[in-house]
Amino acid sequence: MAEETGQLQDSAESTTVVVIGAGPAGMAVATLLRHSGIDCVVLERRSRDHVAQRQRAGIVETRAVRMFDSWGLTDRVLGGVPYDGILEFRVDGRSRLVSDSDGSDGPPARLCPQQVLVQKLTTTYLEDGGDLRFEAADVSLHDLTGDRPTVRYRTADGTPRTITCDFVAGCDGDRGVSRTTVPDGALTTYAFDHGIGWLTVLADAPPPAHPLLAVSREGFAAHFPRGPRSSRYYLQCPPDDDPDAWPDTRVWDALRTRLGDPGLVSGPITDREIFRLRSLVHDPMRYGRLFLVGDAAHIVSPMGGKGMNLALYDADLFARAVRDSVQGDDTALHTYSARCLRRVWNDQEFSHWLTRTLHDAGDAEPFLRNLARARLDRLFTSPAAASAFAELMTGLDPTGDAMAREVPGNLSALGGD
Ligand code: RFL
């Protein structure tokens, strides 16, 4: 490739897949492709440091761990520690432990913060000779419905670059360029706003014994581990609330009240923001040779911990589909969107159910509050309900799994691929 600088002429490179975005979706796609011996180039608009520090999810679910296992990559890409599958619900201060262990053999979920997963995927990809370009500006996608799409961008020093490829993986999140390049009308968007806000706080404070979800009349709260000395907390609040209205003392007072734990140990708060609980699905997850992966195609409210895990699911299906295509079989590329969307809707339903249950059980009007508390009661007392919950938490539920066998006679109801 020519080593131009400044505004000198751009000469096109060629690869099999250009991956836009180096978050969990992009780095999983790139690592799996590279592991399959398939060329790709990853373009990320931010710096390596910025991407490596972005803290969000904390648990790689059982299904995703086993997915990496099936690629022989578990030891290289997963950090953290195995998760014992125990989740604590605290309702008005009363504790109930629910196990999401499915009783099957095979590795369990991992307490692995999102930034640790991204760092390890990045290291693995680079060790395997991967091509990853940070601070790629003005990325634009062209000829997506032709045989050889083109991706243009500028390097940090302003040099224009062009890459032609067979496929583009749009892994650039909800606000990236990939999906917005798709012409109006080509995708259908399904959106839902829960009308709920969460103040989320990261702190250097002791993690809980188990991930903890708390219901109270003061509103929902949660406490999750994010490392040996780090925790993420959530506090329900109005969606348009102001983070400045939550000084440290108010945060810790509200957590102690809602978690029913007057002795909760505080620590320095390192990050705080307010976001709306919302859900989005874009259908199909493909336009020509552009394939949308992860948050670029769907947003799930964080309740249930599915967003990052869905990104890993999409990445696995996409990498396998490209691998097949390189060997002359395009079937999996054609079914990619339908197969992903089936799990996406399954996980959206779970997340929606859990969101409604845990918020309504606290401060909803009396009828809805009693319905939500009846759902929790069933979860705590019925082994069948607990088992269904465990299936969904682990991601091992067959309902949304493209590989699962259909129930005979139920194909049309399930909207098969
Ligand atoms: P990401 O992580 O947003 O990464 C997209 C990457 O693309 C880059 N990018 C571009 N690069 C080049 N050119 C452009 N024009 C670009 N535009 C963007 C960005 O810089 C970035 O590096 O999307 P991805 O990879 O699809 O991963 C999705 C996950 O990040 C997301 O689903 C989760 O974080 C959601 N989520 C959670 N998921 C879980 O599974 N469990 C959890 O417990 C969990 N907690 C959370 C969460 C999301 C949260 N936020 C964002 C509200 C907690 C929070 C607070």
Coordinates of C-alpha atoms and ligand atoms in Angstrom, one line a residue:
M1 CA 0.0 0.0 0.0
A2 CA 1.3 3.5 -0.8
E3 CA 2.4 5.5 2.2
E4 CA 0.8 8.8 1.4
T5 CA 0.8 11.6 3.9
G6 CA -1.2 14.8 4.1
Q7 CA -3.6 15.2 1.2
L8 CA -1.7 13.1 -1.3
Q9 CA -3.6 10.8 -3.6
D10 CA -5.4 7.8 -2.0
S11 CA -4.9 4.3 -3.5
A12 CA -7.4 1.6 -2.7
E13 CA -6.6 -1.4 -0.6
S14 CA -8.6 -4.6 -0.7
T15 CA -9.8 -7.0 2.0
T16 CA -12.6 -9.5 2.6
V17 CA -14.5 -7.6 5.4
V18 CA -14.3 -4.1 6.7
V19 CA -15.5 -3.9 10.3
I20 CA -16.7 -0.5 11.4
G21 CA -16.3 -0.1 15.2
A22 CA -14.0 -1.7 17.8
G23 CA -16.5 -2.3 20.6
P24 CA -17.6 -5.8 21.7
A25 CA -19.4 -6.5 18.4
G26 CA -16.6 -5.3 16.1
M27 CA -13.8 -6.9 18.1
A28 CA -15.7 -10.2 18.3
V29 CA -16.4 -10.2 14.6
A30 CA -12.7 -9.4 13.8
T31 CA -11.3 -11.9 16.2
L32 CA -13.5 -14.8 14.9
L33 CA -12.8 -13.9 11.3
R34 CA -9.0 -13.7 11.9
H35 CA -9.2 -17.0 13.8
S36 CA -10.8 -18.4 10.6
G37 CA -8.0 -17.0 8.5
I38 CA -10.2 -14.4 6.8
D39 CA -8.8 -11.0 6.1
C40 CA -10.4 -8.0 7.6
V41 CA -9.7 -4.4 8.6
V42 CA -11.2 -2.7 11.7
L43 CA -11.9 1.0 11.6
E44 CA -12.5 2.7 14.9
R45 CA -13.1 6.4 15.3
R46 CA -11.9 6.7 18.9
S47 CA -8.4 6.1 20.3
R48 CA -7.3 2.7 21.7
D49 CA -7.2 4.1 25.2
H50 CA -10.8 5.4 25.0
V51 CA -12.2 2.1 23.7
A52 CA -10.3 0.1 26.2
Q53 CA -11.7 2.1 29.2
R54 CA -15.4 2.1 28.2
Q55 CA -17.2 0.5 31.1
R56 CA -20.7 -0.9 30.7
A57 CA -21.7 -4.6 30.8
G58 CA -20.3 -6.9 33.5
I59 CA -21.4 -10.5 32.7
V60 CA -20.6 -12.6 29.7
E61 CA -23.6 -15.0 29.8
T62 CA -23.3 -18.8 29.8
R63 CA -24.3 -19.1 26.1
A64 CA -21.7 -16.5 25.0
V65 CA -18.9 -18.3 27.1
R66 CA -19.8 -21.5 25.4
M67 CA -19.8 -19.8 22.0
F68 CA -16.2 -18.7 22.6
D69 CA -15.4 -22.2 23.8
S70 CA -16.7 -23.7 20.5
W71 CA -14.1 -21.5 18.7
G72 CA -11.4 -22.7 21.1
L73 CA -10.9 -19.1 22.3
T74 CA -12.2 -19.0 25.9
D75 CA -8.8 -18.7 27.6
R76 CA -7.6 -16.0 25.3
V77 CA -10.6 -13.7 25.1
L78 CA -12.3 -14.0 28.5
G79 CA -11.0 -12.4 31.6
G80 CA -12.7 -12.2 35.0
V81 CA -13.9 -15.1 37.1
P82 CA -16.6 -17.7 36.7
Y83 CA -20.0 -16.5 37.9
D84 CA -21.9 -18.8 40.3
G85 CA -25.2 -17.9 38.7
I86 CA -26.8 -16.6 42.0
L87 CA -28.8 -13.4 41.7
E88 CA -30.1 -11.6 44.8
F89 CA -33.6 -10.0 44.7
R90 CA -34.3 -7.7 47.6
V91 CA -38.0 -6.8 48.0
D92 CA -38.6 -4.1 50.6
G93 CA -35.3 -5.2 52.3
R94 CA -36.1 -8.9 52.3
S95 CA -33.6 -11.0 50.4
R96 CA -34.4 -13.9 48.0
L97 CA -31.6 -15.7 46.2
V98 CA -32.4 -17.1 42.7
S99 CA -30.0 -19.4 40.9
D100 CA -29.7 -19.2 37.2
S101 CA -27.6 -22.3 37.1
D102 CA -29.2 -24.5 34.4
G103 CA -27.6 -27.7 35.8
S104 CA -26.0 -28.5 32.4
D105 CA -22.3 -29.4 32.0
G106 CA -20.1 -26.9 30.3
P107 CA -18.5 -23.6 31.4
P108 CA -20.7 -21.1 33.3
A109 CA -21.1 -17.4 32.8
R110 CA -18.2 -15.0 33.6
L111 CA -18.0 -11.9 35.7
C112 CA -16.0 -10.1 33.0
P113 CA -16.5 -6.4 32.6
Q114 CA -17.1 -5.2 29.1
Q115 CA -13.9 -3.3 28.8
V116 CA -11.9 -6.3 29.9
L117 CA -13.5 -8.4 27.2
V118 CA -12.8 -5.7 24.6
Q119 CA -9.2 -5.4 25.7
K120 CA -8.7 -9.2 25.5
L121 CA -10.4 -9.5 22.1
T122 CA -8.2 -6.6 20.8
T123 CA -5.0 -8.3 22.1
T124 CA -6.0 -11.7 20.6
Y125 CA -6.8 -10.1 17.2
L126 CA -3.6 -8.2 17.1
E127 CA -1.5 -11.2 18.2
D128 CA -3.1 -13.1 15.4
G129 CA -1.9 -10.5 12.9
G130 CA -5.1 -8.4 12.7
D131 CA -5.3 -5.0 11.1
L132 CA -6.9 -2.5 13.5
R133 CA -6.9 1.3 12.8
F134 CA -7.9 3.7 15.6
E135 CA -8.8 7.3 15.1
A136 CA -10.3 6.7 11.7
A137 CA -12.3 9.8 10.9
D138 CA -15.2 10.5 8.4
V139 CA -15.8 6.9 7.7
S140 CA -18.3 6.6 4.7
L141 CA -19.7 3.5 3.0
H142 CA -20.4 3.2 -0.7
D143 CA -21.7 0.7 -3.3
L144 CA -23.3 -1.4 -0.6
T145 CA -25.6 -3.1 -3.1
G146 CA -22.9 -3.8 -5.6
D147 CA -20.4 -6.7 -5.7
R148 CA -17.5 -4.8 -4.1
P149 CA -18.5 -2.1 -1.5
T150 CA -16.0 0.7 -0.8
V151 CA -15.2 2.2 2.6
R152 CA -13.5 5.6 2.8
Y153 CA -12.0 7.3 5.8
R154 CA -9.3 9.6 7.0
T155 CA -6.3 8.7 9.2
A156 CA -5.5 10.8 12.2
D157 CA -3.2 13.0 10.1
G158 CA -6.0 13.6 7.6
T159 CA -4.8 11.2 4.9
P160 CA -7.7 9.8 2.8
R161 CA -7.9 6.0 2.5
T162 CA -10.1 3.7 0.5
I163 CA -10.7 0.0 1.1
T164 CA -12.8 -2.2 -1.2
C165 CA -14.2 -5.4 0.3
D166 CA -16.7 -8.2 -0.1
F167 CA -18.7 -7.3 3.1
V168 CA -19.0 -4.5 5.6
A169 CA -19.8 -5.3 9.2
G170 CA -21.6 -2.4 10.8
C171 CA -20.5 -2.7 14.4
D172 CA -20.5 1.0 15.3
G173 CA -23.3 1.1 17.8
D174 CA -26.6 3.0 17.8
R175 CA -25.1 6.4 16.7
G176 CA -22.6 5.1 14.1
V177 CA -22.5 5.7 10.4
S178 CA -23.4 2.2 9.2
R179 CA -27.1 2.2 9.8
T180 CA -27.6 5.8 8.9
T181 CA -26.1 5.1 5.5
V182 CA -29.0 2.7 4.7
P183 CA -31.6 4.6 2.6
D184 CA -34.8 5.6 4.3
G185 CA -37.5 3.0 4.0
A186 CA -35.1 0.0 3.6
L187 CA -35.3 -0.9 7.3
T188 CA -38.3 -1.0 9.6
T189 CA -37.6 0.4 13.1
Y190 CA -39.5 -0.8 16.2
A191 CA -38.9 1.5 19.2
F192 CA -40.2 1.5 22.8
D193 CA -39.5 4.0 25.5
H194 CA -40.2 2.7 29.1
G195 CA -40.7 6.2 30.4
I196 CA -38.1 5.4 33.1
G197 CA -34.7 6.9 33.8
W198 CA -31.7 5.3 35.5
L199 CA -29.0 7.2 37.3
T200 CA -26.0 4.9 36.8
V201 CA -23.0 5.3 39.0
L202 CA -19.6 3.6 38.9
A203 CA -17.6 3.7 42.1
D204 CA -14.5 2.3 43.6
A205 CA -16.5 0.5 46.3
P206 CA -16.8 -3.2 47.3
P207 CA -18.8 -5.3 45.0
P208 CA -21.9 -7.2 46.3
A209 CA -21.7 -10.9 47.2
H210 CA -24.1 -11.5 44.3
P211 CA -25.6 -9.2 41.6
L212 CA -28.4 -7.5 43.4
L213 CA -31.7 -6.1 42.2
A214 CA -33.8 -4.2 44.8
V215 CA -37.5 -3.3 44.8
S216 CA -38.9 -0.7 47.1
R217 CA -41.6 2.0 47.2
E218 CA -38.8 4.6 46.8
G219 CA -38.0 3.1 43.4
F220 CA -35.8 0.4 41.8
A221 CA -32.1 0.1 42.7
A222 CA -29.3 -2.3 41.7
H223 CA -25.7 -3.1 42.7
F224 CA -23.4 -5.1 40.4
P225 CA -19.8 -6.2 40.6
R226 CA -17.4 -4.6 38.1
G227 CA -14.1 -5.9 39.4
P228 CA -12.6 -6.9 42.8
R229 CA -12.9 -3.3 44.1
S230 CA -15.4 -1.8 41.7
S231 CA -19.2 -1.6 41.6
R232 CA -21.9 -0.3 39.3
Y233 CA -25.1 1.0 40.9
Y234 CA -28.4 1.9 39.3
L235 CA -31.1 4.2 40.8
Q236 CA -34.5 4.7 39.1
C237 CA -35.2 8.4 38.5
P238 CA -37.2 10.5 36.1
P239 CA -35.9 10.1 32.6
D240 CA -35.1 13.8 32.2
D241 CA -33.5 14.1 35.7
D242 CA -30.2 16.0 36.0
P243 CA -27.1 14.1 37.2
D244 CA -26.0 17.3 39.0
A245 CA -29.1 16.9 41.2
W246 CA -27.5 13.7 42.5
P247 CA -24.5 14.7 44.7
D248 CA -22.6 11.9 46.3
T249 CA -24.5 12.1 49.6
R250 CA -27.8 11.8 47.9
V251 CA -26.6 8.8 45.8
W252 CA -25.4 6.9 48.9
D253 CA -28.4 7.8 51.0
A254 CA -30.8 6.6 48.2
L255 CA -28.8 3.4 47.7
R256 CA -28.8 2.6 51.4
T257 CA -32.6 3.1 51.6
R258 CA -33.6 1.3 48.4
L259 CA -31.1 -1.6 48.9
G260 CA -32.3 -1.9 52.5
D261 CA -28.7 -1.8 53.6
P262 CA -27.9 1.0 56.1
G263 CA -24.2 -0.2 56.3
L264 CA -23.5 -0.1 52.5
V265 CA -19.9 0.9 52.1
S266 CA -19.4 3.9 49.9
G267 CA -16.3 4.8 47.8
P268 CA -15.2 7.5 45.3
I269 CA -17.6 7.8 42.4
T270 CA -15.7 7.7 39.1
D271 CA -18.6 8.1 36.7
R272 CA -22.3 9.1 36.8
E273 CA -24.9 9.5 34.1
I274 CA -28.6 9.4 33.5
F275 CA -30.1 7.5 30.6
R276 CA -33.6 6.5 29.5
L277 CA -34.6 2.8 29.4
R278 CA -35.5 2.3 25.8
S279 CA -35.6 -0.6 23.3
L280 CA -35.0 -0.5 19.5
V281 CA -34.9 -3.1 16.8
H282 CA -34.0 -2.4 13.1
D283 CA -35.3 -5.0 10.7
P284 CA -33.7 -6.4 8.6
M285 CA -30.1 -6.4 9.9
R286 CA -28.7 -6.3 6.4
Y287 CA -28.6 -4.0 3.5
G288 CA -26.9 -5.4 0.4
R289 CA -23.4 -6.3 1.6
L290 CA -23.7 -4.3 4.8
F291 CA -24.5 -6.5 7.9
L292 CA -25.5 -4.8 11.1
V293 CA -24.1 -6.4 14.3
G294 CA -24.8 -5.5 17.9
D295 CA -26.1 -2.1 19.0
A296 CA -26.1 -0.8 15.4
A297 CA -29.1 -3.1 14.9
H298 CA -30.8 -3.2 18.3
I299 CA -30.8 -1.6 21.8
V300 CA -32.1 -3.6 24.8
S301 CA -32.7 -1.9 28.1
P302 CA -29.9 -3.0 30.4
M303 CA -32.3 -5.0 32.7
G304 CA -31.4 -8.6 32.2
G305 CA -27.9 -7.9 30.9
K306 CA -28.5 -8.8 27.2
G307 CA -27.1 -5.9 25.1
M308 CA -23.5 -7.0 24.9
N309 CA -24.4 -10.6 24.9
L310 CA -26.7 -10.1 21.9
A311 CA -23.8 -8.4 20.1
L312 CA -21.7 -11.5 20.7
Y313 CA -24.5 -13.7 19.4
D314 CA -24.7 -11.6 16.1
A315 CA -20.9 -11.6 15.8
D316 CA -20.8 -15.4 16.0
L317 CA -23.5 -15.9 13.4
F318 CA -21.9 -13.3 11.1
A319 CA -18.4 -14.8 11.3
R320 CA -19.7 -18.3 10.6
A321 CA -21.7 -17.0 7.7
V322 CA -18.7 -15.2 6.1
R323 CA -16.6 -18.4 6.7
D324 CA -19.2 -20.4 4.8
S325 CA -19.4 -17.8 2.0
V326 CA -15.7 -17.8 1.5
Q327 CA -16.1 -21.6 1.0
G328 CA -18.9 -21.0 -1.6
D329 CA -22.0 -21.3 0.5
D330 CA -24.0 -18.1 1.0
T331 CA -27.0 -19.7 2.8
A332 CA -26.0 -18.4 6.3
L333 CA -25.5 -14.9 4.9
H334 CA -29.1 -15.0 3.6
T335 CA -30.5 -16.2 6.9
Y336 CA -28.3 -14.0 9.1
S337 CA -30.9 -11.3 9.8
A338 CA -33.8 -13.6 10.5
R339 CA -31.8 -15.8 12.8
C340 CA -30.4 -12.9 14.8
L341 CA -33.8 -11.2 15.0
R342 CA -35.4 -14.2 16.5
R343 CA -33.0 -14.1 19.5
V344 CA -33.2 -10.3 19.6
W345 CA -37.0 -10.4 20.1
N346 CA -36.7 -13.2 22.6
D347 CA -34.2 -11.2 24.6
Q348 CA -36.2 -8.0 24.2
E349 CA -39.2 -9.8 25.6
F350 CA -37.2 -11.0 28.6
S351 CA -35.7 -7.6 29.3
H352 CA -39.1 -5.9 28.9
W353 CA -40.7 -8.4 31.3
L354 CA -38.0 -7.9 33.9
T355 CA -38.0 -4.1 33.5
R356 CA -41.8 -3.9 34.1
T357 CA -41.8 -6.4 36.9
L358 CA -39.0 -4.8 39.0
H359 CA -40.3 -1.2 38.5
D360 CA -44.0 -1.9 38.8
A361 CA -43.4 -3.9 41.9
G362 CA -42.0 -0.8 43.5
D363 CA -43.9 2.4 42.8
A364 CA -46.6 1.6 40.2
E365 CA -50.3 2.1 40.8
P366 CA -51.7 -0.6 43.1
F367 CA -53.2 -2.9 40.5
L368 CA -50.0 -3.1 38.5
R369 CA -47.9 -3.3 41.7
N370 CA -49.8 -6.3 42.9
L371 CA -49.5 -8.0 39.4
A372 CA -45.7 -7.4 39.5
R373 CA -45.4 -8.8 43.0
A374 CA -47.4 -11.9 42.0
R375 CA -44.9 -12.4 39.2
L376 CA -42.0 -12.2 41.7
D377 CA -43.8 -14.5 44.1
R378 CA -44.1 -17.1 41.4
L379 CA -40.4 -16.7 40.5
F380 CA -39.4 -17.2 44.1
T381 CA -41.7 -20.2 44.8
S382 CA -42.3 -22.1 41.6
P383 CA -39.4 -24.4 40.4
A384 CA -40.8 -24.2 36.9
A385 CA -40.9 -20.4 36.9
A386 CA -37.3 -20.3 38.3
S387 CA -36.1 -22.8 35.7
A388 CA -37.6 -20.7 32.8
F389 CA -35.9 -17.6 34.3
A390 CA -32.6 -19.4 34.5
E391 CA -32.9 -20.4 30.9
L392 CA -33.3 -16.8 29.9
M393 CA -30.6 -15.4 32.1
T394 CA -28.0 -17.9 30.9
G395 CA -29.1 -17.4 27.2
L396 CA -29.5 -21.2 26.9
D397 CA -33.2 -21.0 26.2
P398 CA -34.0 -22.6 22.9
T399 CA -36.9 -20.3 22.1
G400 CA -34.8 -17.6 20.3
D401 CA -32.0 -19.9 19.2
A402 CA -31.7 -20.3 15.5
M403 CA -30.1 -23.7 16.1
A404 CA -32.9 -25.0 18.2
R405 CA -35.3 -27.6 17.0
E406 CA -38.8 -26.3 16.4
V407 CA -41.7 -27.7 18.3
P408 CA -43.5 -29.9 15.7
G409 CA -46.6 -28.3 14.2
N410 CA -45.6 -24.9 15.5
L411 CA -43.4 -23.7 12.7
S412 CA -45.7 -21.0 11.3
A413 CA -46.4 -19.6 14.7
L414 CA -42.8 -19.1 15.3
G415 CA -42.1 -17.4 12.0
G416 CA -39.3 -19.7 11.0
D417 CA -36.4 -18.6 8.9
Ligands
RFL1 P1 -20.6 -0.1 21.1 O1 -20.1 -0.7 22.4 O2 -21.3 1.1 21.2 O3 -19.3 0.0 20.2 C1 -19.4 0.7 18.9 C2 -18.0 1.2 18.5 O4 -18.1 1.8 17.2 C3 -17.4 3.0 17.3 N1 -17.9 4.0 16.3 C4 -17.3 4.2 15.1 N2 -16.2 3.8 14.6 C5 -15.8 4.3 13.3 N3 -16.6 5.2 12.6 C6 -17.8 5.6 13.2 N4 -18.5 6.5 12.5 C7 -18.2 5.2 14.4 N5 -19.2 5.4 15.2 C8 -19.1 4.7 16.3 C9 -17.5 3.5 18.7 O5 -16.5 4.4 19.1 C10 -17.4 2.2 19.5 O6 -16.1 1.9 19.8 O7 -21.5 -1.2 20.4 P2 -21.4 -2.8 20.2 O8 -20.0 -3.2 19.9 O9 -22.5 -3.2 19.4 O10 -21.6 -3.3 21.8 C11 -22.9 -3.2 22.4 C12 -22.7 -3.0 23.9 O11 -21.7 -2.0 24.1 C13 -24.0 -2.7 24.6 O12 -25.0 -3.5 24.1 C14 -23.9 -2.9 26.1 O13 -23.0 -2.0 26.7 C15 -25.3 -2.7 26.7 N6 -25.2 -2.8 28.2 C16 -25.2 -4.0 28.8 N7 -25.2 -5.1 28.1 C17 -25.1 -6.3 28.7 O14 -25.0 -7.4 28.1 N8 -25.0 -6.4 30.1 C18 -25.0 -5.3 30.9 O15 -25.0 -5.4 32.1 C19 -25.1 -4.0 30.2 N9 -25.0 -2.9 31.0 C20 -25.2 -1.6 28.9 C21 -25.1 -1.7 30.3 C22 -25.3 -0.3 28.3 C23 -25.2 0.8 29.1 N10 -25.4 2.1 28.5 C24 -24.8 2.3 27.2 C25 -26.6 2.8 28.7 C26 -25.0 -0.5 31.1 C27 -25.1 0.7 30.5 C28 -25.0 2.0 31.4

